[in-house]
């Protein structure tokens, strides 16, 4: 296709004898008009202002053009809209929708845009717990961690009877010489090993860690912090901890037992465990060979390891025969027979933890939580928190405004593509700001439903 490239117009193939040309001369047009819904969601849960409250500004007030809430909101909204790099904001700072979200249509100084560019945002990302001469905005890591749990608690109108906390570690591949990088044999790359804690779709913790540690390292401390904050608000709630075999550690199970927290954890198979279910495996094999279909049996065991466990615990064994071979699996749990038999605990309770992996994918693939390319772990942890807050914001939009729509179970990336990325012509007059959105948008009814729901939130 012949294309004429100039500073002003791009020519494309003609249509019905008419020349087709394009140029970046439309004026105040934005491709992110749907972000107004993010702004309404933020007003409902007050995420940006409270996140900004976790930062302290030691700059000279008379010289400040962009306040901390503007910077924090700009970064969170930008990630939610798909702009993972601060470099993107050198152009985004002129976008009228970003100015509307910031509540600031014009800069005080002539040489500035309404919102910040890459250099100012980069200094924010490099902020430290204590201000320095060159980084005068500081952040409070404890306050940020507490905010995730506070936002989760406020999402419920009444305390639930039971909640399940899912723990998981994942790889965050690194391609530079970042602080704390180590080669991880299982993942086959240099990476970080962040720890995530979710309750359903609610993100409660995102802790960046080096990869030269056990998957469960620090899980007791993170769990204790979160459980204490939850019980301060909901003292009667039953809490169940769920994780794969990487977290079946004596320290974590002992802590749960001492603090009234139940657990359902995967348990790595051993020859001793497999030997305890030989009869069940044989029965499953016979059934599978007779029917030509996979077969499984379950068995309850009272189990104790030879050295690592301090006491006997309930182990549920799944003796499965599938595709012509044995596939044994095990879980260790504090749940009793009153909570269900082995099949229910394995199939309905434990296996549901797989949904958490979809939440981690949303954080990493849709909200760029794996964009940890700065030199220090401290700065990369802050980047991870920014991405995590963007996830909380989009998930809150999904929860508050989309439950009755076709996007009720959509991923953050799908919500962005279908509902936030809407082109609009922006007209600013003395009395109003009008966004004339694309008439051909196929999700106009969903937008209208979301707007009504957020208006009532």
XYZ file of C-alpha atoms in Angstrom:
457
model
C 0.000 0.000 0.000
C 1.660 3.270 -1.072
C 1.875 5.731 1.766
C 2.861 9.370 1.634
C 4.646 10.227 4.860
C 4.942 13.890 5.732
C 4.940 15.937 8.871
C 1.205 16.558 8.480
C -0.632 13.993 6.359
C -0.450 10.275 5.618
C -2.014 9.097 2.368
C -3.641 5.669 2.025
C -5.379 3.713 -0.718
C -8.370 5.575 -2.193
C -11.954 4.495 -1.515
C -14.601 5.052 -4.226
C -12.270 7.445 -6.076
C -11.726 9.508 -2.945
C -8.236 10.065 -1.557
C -7.794 8.821 1.999
C -5.506 10.950 4.170
C -4.837 11.019 7.900
C -3.065 13.415 10.198
C -2.537 14.136 13.854
C -4.329 17.441 13.610
C -7.680 16.683 15.206
C -7.043 18.874 18.215
C -8.398 17.952 21.636
C -9.200 14.307 20.940
C -8.573 11.458 23.361
C -8.590 7.707 22.876
C -9.311 7.153 26.579
C -12.729 8.732 27.156
C -13.918 5.634 29.011
C -11.457 6.534 31.748
C -14.168 8.818 33.118
C -15.588 5.608 34.610
C -12.255 5.049 36.372
C -12.498 8.547 37.790
C -16.008 7.825 39.076
C -14.799 4.542 40.575
C -11.953 6.366 42.308
C -14.384 8.862 43.811
C -16.458 5.947 45.136
C -13.562 4.223 46.931
C -11.203 7.236 47.313
C -8.205 5.189 46.221
C -5.972 7.890 44.729
C -6.235 10.368 47.608
C -5.617 7.651 50.173
C -2.728 6.197 48.204
C -1.282 9.697 47.878
C -1.654 10.008 51.649
C 0.990 7.280 51.960
C 3.515 9.738 50.488
C 5.042 12.811 52.133
C 6.064 15.829 50.065
C 9.163 17.743 51.191
C 9.403 19.983 48.133
C 9.170 23.766 48.445
C 5.437 24.390 48.183
C 5.790 27.646 46.240
C 7.731 25.845 43.492
C 5.464 22.825 43.145
C 3.416 22.567 39.950
C 2.140 18.991 40.282
C 0.894 17.906 43.721
C 1.433 14.334 44.946
C -2.232 13.292 44.405
C -1.903 14.428 40.779
C 1.292 12.410 40.299
C -0.031 9.297 42.039
C -3.346 9.418 40.214
C -1.643 9.989 36.884
C 0.512 6.902 37.334
C -2.360 4.686 38.517
C -4.751 5.853 35.786
C -2.013 5.519 33.179
C -1.328 1.893 34.101
C -5.045 1.106 34.115
C -5.271 2.583 30.610
C -2.364 0.509 29.306
C 0.547 2.953 29.521
C 3.190 0.972 31.373
C 6.119 3.375 30.989
C 6.567 6.842 32.450
C 7.968 7.803 29.018
C 4.395 7.619 27.695
C 3.442 10.567 29.879
C 5.506 13.066 27.917
C 2.635 12.986 25.422
C -0.116 11.933 27.837
C 0.440 15.069 29.905
C -1.284 16.957 27.077
C -4.238 14.526 26.900
C -7.452 16.297 27.972
C -8.840 13.186 29.708
C -5.751 12.912 31.912
C -6.266 16.563 32.850
C -9.921 15.887 33.678
C -8.997 12.913 35.851
C -6.461 15.090 37.660
C -9.062 17.834 38.154
C -6.621 20.319 36.668
C -7.256 21.748 33.207
C -4.319 24.174 33.015
C -0.857 24.477 34.509
C 0.140 27.389 36.674
C 3.384 27.881 34.758
C 3.484 28.552 31.031
C 6.150 25.927 30.369
C 4.139 23.111 31.991
C 1.244 20.884 30.992
C -1.743 20.212 33.283
C -0.180 16.937 34.442
C 3.399 15.761 34.819
C 5.909 14.408 32.320
C 8.274 11.465 32.540
C 11.002 13.085 34.636
C 8.701 14.121 37.479
C 6.981 10.730 37.512
C 10.343 8.971 37.460
C 11.399 10.853 40.577
C 8.150 9.737 42.220
C 8.871 6.090 41.403
C 12.385 6.459 42.823
C 11.118 7.911 46.097
C 12.399 6.436 49.341
C 11.037 5.917 52.840
C 13.072 8.982 53.861
C 13.449 12.058 51.628
C 16.841 12.991 50.196
C 18.229 16.061 48.503
C 17.318 14.724 45.074
C 14.201 12.727 45.993
C 12.048 14.942 48.162
C 8.898 12.835 47.957
C 9.020 9.918 50.402
C 6.640 6.986 50.821
C 5.518 4.876 53.779
C 5.624 1.148 52.870
C 3.597 0.104 55.933
C 0.797 2.545 55.123
C 0.661 1.316 51.522
C 0.413 -2.316 52.612
C -2.335 -1.471 55.102
C -4.301 0.387 52.425
C -4.764 -2.750 50.308
C -6.422 -4.531 53.243
C -8.485 -1.464 54.182
C -9.889 -1.238 50.644
C -10.758 -4.936 50.788
C -12.593 -4.571 54.108
C -14.578 -1.597 52.866
C -15.803 -3.560 49.832
C -18.177 -5.500 52.130
C -21.352 -3.960 53.513
C -21.471 -6.594 56.255
C -18.791 -8.944 57.593
C -18.804 -12.318 55.838
C -18.954 -15.500 57.880
C -15.902 -16.961 56.164
C -13.165 -15.790 53.824
C -10.450 -17.712 52.001
C -7.010 -16.147 51.630
C -5.044 -17.471 48.651
C -1.243 -17.308 48.735
C 1.001 -17.873 45.750
C 4.476 -17.060 44.509
C 5.217 -16.342 40.863
C 8.164 -15.442 38.682
C 8.928 -11.897 37.571
C 11.616 -12.322 34.869
C 14.448 -9.777 34.843
C 16.530 -8.740 31.855
C 19.029 -6.390 33.475
C 21.300 -6.205 36.492
C 18.628 -5.258 39.018
C 19.355 -5.493 42.723
C 18.243 -8.842 44.145
C 18.242 -10.732 40.840
C 18.980 -14.451 41.080
C 18.638 -17.408 38.750
C 15.679 -19.626 39.622
C 16.062 -23.221 38.506
C 12.341 -23.994 38.343
C 11.503 -20.987 36.159
C 14.781 -21.189 34.235
C 15.560 -17.468 34.298
C 16.835 -14.571 36.386
C 13.825 -13.202 38.212
C 12.170 -11.862 41.321
C 9.769 -14.117 43.249
C 6.885 -11.880 44.390
C 4.363 -13.137 46.934
C 0.691 -12.422 46.227
C -2.231 -12.750 48.614
C -5.800 -12.543 47.283
C -9.263 -13.036 48.727
C -11.349 -13.900 45.690
C -10.657 -11.032 43.285
C -9.490 -8.689 46.048
C -5.732 -8.078 46.145
C -4.445 -7.893 49.707
C -0.677 -8.051 49.278
C 1.995 -7.901 46.578
C 5.418 -8.368 48.138
C 8.516 -8.237 45.942
C 11.199 -10.748 46.950
C 14.482 -12.033 45.525
C 14.375 -15.454 43.870
C 16.981 -17.168 46.066
C 14.444 -17.987 48.778
C 11.817 -20.599 49.539
C 8.408 -19.854 48.029
C 6.930 -19.604 51.534
C 9.561 -17.196 52.875
C 7.883 -14.290 54.658
C 4.416 -15.823 54.337
C 3.940 -16.070 58.101
C 4.712 -12.379 58.586
C 2.460 -11.277 55.704
C -0.369 -13.530 56.824
C -0.100 -12.388 60.433
C -0.230 -8.727 59.403
C -3.254 -9.192 57.171
C -5.153 -11.430 59.603
C -4.610 -8.945 62.438
C -5.990 -6.093 60.324
C -8.984 -8.166 59.214
C -9.848 -9.342 62.720
C -9.614 -5.835 64.111
C -12.589 -5.058 61.840
C -14.252 -8.496 61.677
C -13.444 -10.310 64.939
C -15.840 -13.206 64.288
C -14.915 -14.044 60.692
C -13.576 -17.506 59.950
C -10.361 -17.375 57.919
C -9.108 -20.228 55.746
C -5.636 -20.116 54.211
C -5.164 -21.853 50.859
C -1.957 -22.428 48.887
C 0.001 -24.998 46.908
C 2.629 -27.369 48.263
C 5.288 -24.650 48.268
C 3.594 -23.273 51.389
C 3.118 -26.545 53.303
C 5.729 -25.541 55.833
C 5.782 -26.269 59.548
C 6.136 -22.593 60.492
C 3.038 -21.537 58.559
C 0.876 -24.444 59.703
C 1.936 -23.989 63.322
C 1.140 -20.281 63.175
C -2.310 -20.988 61.732
C -3.050 -23.571 64.424
C -1.957 -21.190 67.178
C -4.001 -18.281 65.826
C -7.300 -19.905 64.901
C -6.758 -19.820 61.137
C -7.680 -22.899 59.125
C -5.617 -24.026 56.160
C -5.822 -26.193 53.043
C -2.367 -26.662 51.530
C -1.007 -28.824 48.761
C 1.442 -31.475 49.939
C 4.310 -32.761 47.829
C 4.047 -36.496 47.155
C 6.591 -38.871 48.635
C 7.144 -42.620 48.422
C 5.693 -42.998 51.921
C 2.525 -41.132 51.001
C 2.087 -43.053 47.752
C 2.641 -46.305 49.635
C -0.227 -45.424 51.959
C -2.711 -45.361 49.067
C -1.518 -48.304 46.962
C -4.856 -50.073 47.420
C -6.844 -47.020 46.319
C -4.606 -46.551 43.284
C -5.130 -50.179 42.286
C -8.915 -49.777 42.560
C -8.806 -46.589 40.480
C -6.646 -48.322 37.866
C -9.078 -51.230 37.598
C -12.042 -48.882 37.158
C -10.208 -46.789 34.577
C -9.249 -49.836 32.539
C -12.838 -51.112 32.660
C -14.479 -47.833 31.647
C -11.770 -46.255 29.510
C -12.126 -43.079 31.542
C -10.077 -41.491 34.331
C -10.961 -42.739 37.808
C -10.162 -41.417 41.239
C -10.514 -42.479 44.854
C -9.981 -40.463 48.020
C -8.551 -41.481 51.348
C -8.170 -39.680 54.662
C -4.858 -40.113 56.454
C -3.633 -39.048 59.870
C -0.089 -38.156 58.907
C 3.153 -36.961 60.379
C 6.505 -36.554 58.665
C 9.521 -38.235 60.179
C 11.324 -34.990 61.030
C 9.799 -31.711 59.862
C 6.312 -31.737 61.434
C 5.735 -31.145 65.123
C 2.436 -33.052 65.194
C 0.118 -35.331 63.230
C -2.239 -33.665 60.754
C -5.104 -34.590 58.453
C -3.973 -35.429 54.937
C -6.410 -36.044 52.085
C -5.070 -38.277 49.319
C -6.412 -38.352 45.765
C -5.632 -41.697 44.162
C -6.200 -41.041 40.471
C -5.536 -43.154 37.402
C -5.622 -41.227 34.146
C -4.159 -41.675 30.668
C -2.845 -45.097 31.638
C -0.810 -43.994 34.664
C -1.093 -43.041 38.308
C -1.609 -39.387 39.237
C -1.606 -39.223 43.052
C -2.102 -35.862 44.772
C -2.206 -34.822 48.422
C -3.362 -31.924 50.591
C -2.832 -31.240 54.277
C -5.582 -29.419 56.131
C -6.849 -28.328 59.521
C -10.448 -28.682 58.318
C -12.385 -31.509 59.938
C -15.004 -34.002 58.763
C -17.630 -31.393 59.628
C -16.259 -29.272 56.767
C -16.635 -32.078 54.232
C -15.206 -35.370 53.090
C -11.926 -35.729 51.247
C -13.437 -35.407 47.781
C -15.170 -32.148 48.665
C -12.085 -30.656 50.304
C -9.873 -31.520 47.354
C -12.167 -30.908 44.387
C -14.317 -28.038 45.650
C -12.129 -26.275 48.205
C -8.480 -26.800 47.275
C -8.760 -26.866 43.477
C -10.569 -23.527 43.514
C -7.212 -21.924 44.283
C -6.421 -22.139 40.582
C -8.583 -19.064 40.033
C -5.955 -17.000 41.864
C -3.528 -17.669 39.023
C -5.882 -15.790 36.709
C -5.753 -12.806 39.062
C -1.941 -12.850 39.005
C -2.028 -12.955 35.205
C -4.271 -9.889 35.219
C -1.799 -8.053 37.449
C 1.235 -9.004 35.378
C -0.127 -9.089 31.832
C -2.853 -6.424 31.983
C -1.506 -4.021 34.634
C 2.262 -4.500 34.081
C 3.161 -5.676 37.584
C 6.228 -7.349 36.065
C 7.620 -4.031 34.794
C 10.369 -4.092 37.443
C 13.265 -2.691 35.417
C 14.710 -0.062 37.758
C 18.000 -0.677 39.523
C 16.853 -1.111 43.127
C 14.372 -3.484 44.746
C 12.907 -0.557 46.666
C 11.927 1.254 43.480
C 10.713 -1.952 41.868
C 8.547 -2.671 44.912
C 6.955 0.748 44.525
C 6.354 0.028 40.835
C 4.687 -3.226 41.848
C 2.440 -1.309 44.267
C 1.456 1.198 41.581
C 0.473 -1.654 39.257
C -1.362 -3.359 42.104
C -3.347 -0.205 42.867
C -4.262 0.004 39.184
C -5.572 -3.570 39.474
C -7.612 -2.648 42.560
C -9.094 0.334 40.708
C -10.142 -1.658 37.617
C -11.399 -4.532 39.764
C -13.478 -2.053 41.770
C -14.996 -0.794 38.510
C -15.834 -4.401 37.637
C -17.338 -5.032 41.083
C -19.280 -1.788 41.500
C -20.471 -1.106 37.970
C -20.288 -4.153 35.711
C -21.928 -6.986 37.673
C -25.131 -6.854 35.628
C -23.365 -6.503 32.280
C -21.621 -8.813 29.841
C -18.295 -7.618 31.270
C -19.066 -8.872 34.796
C -16.330 -11.504 34.563
C -14.117 -9.820 31.985
C -10.400 -9.447 32.627
C -8.869 -6.056 33.296
C -7.410 -6.092 29.783
C -10.791 -6.779 28.204
C -12.450 -4.041 30.261
C -9.763 -1.618 29.099
C -10.124 -2.578 25.449
C -13.920 -2.539 25.327
C -14.918 0.120 27.841
C -12.021 2.479 28.543
C -10.490 2.868 25.072
C -13.198 5.047 23.554
C -12.299 7.879 21.185
C -13.803 11.283 21.908
C -13.596 14.904 20.842
C -13.149 17.088 23.938
C -14.618 20.573 23.998
C -13.943 22.832 26.971
C -16.078 25.940 27.422
C -16.693 28.305 30.310
C -19.587 26.266 31.669
C -18.870 22.648 30.787
C -16.497 20.043 29.445
C -18.067 17.916 26.714
C -16.639 14.613 25.500
C -18.270 13.661 22.206
C -17.561 9.915 22.219
C -17.488 7.705 19.133
C -21.038 7.073 17.954
C -20.096 3.623 16.682
C -18.860 2.323 20.057
C -20.454 -1.145 20.464
C -20.447 -0.937 24.274
C -22.623 2.143 24.723
C -25.239 0.204 26.768
C -22.545 -1.174 29.088
C -21.106 2.319 29.548
C -24.562 3.660 30.426
C -25.162 0.868 32.945
C -21.768 1.434 34.558
C -22.405 5.180 34.781
C -25.722 4.627 36.562
C -24.207 2.134 38.980
C -21.292 4.416 39.884
C -23.676 7.315 40.370
C -25.433 5.275 43.050
C -22.243 3.907 44.652
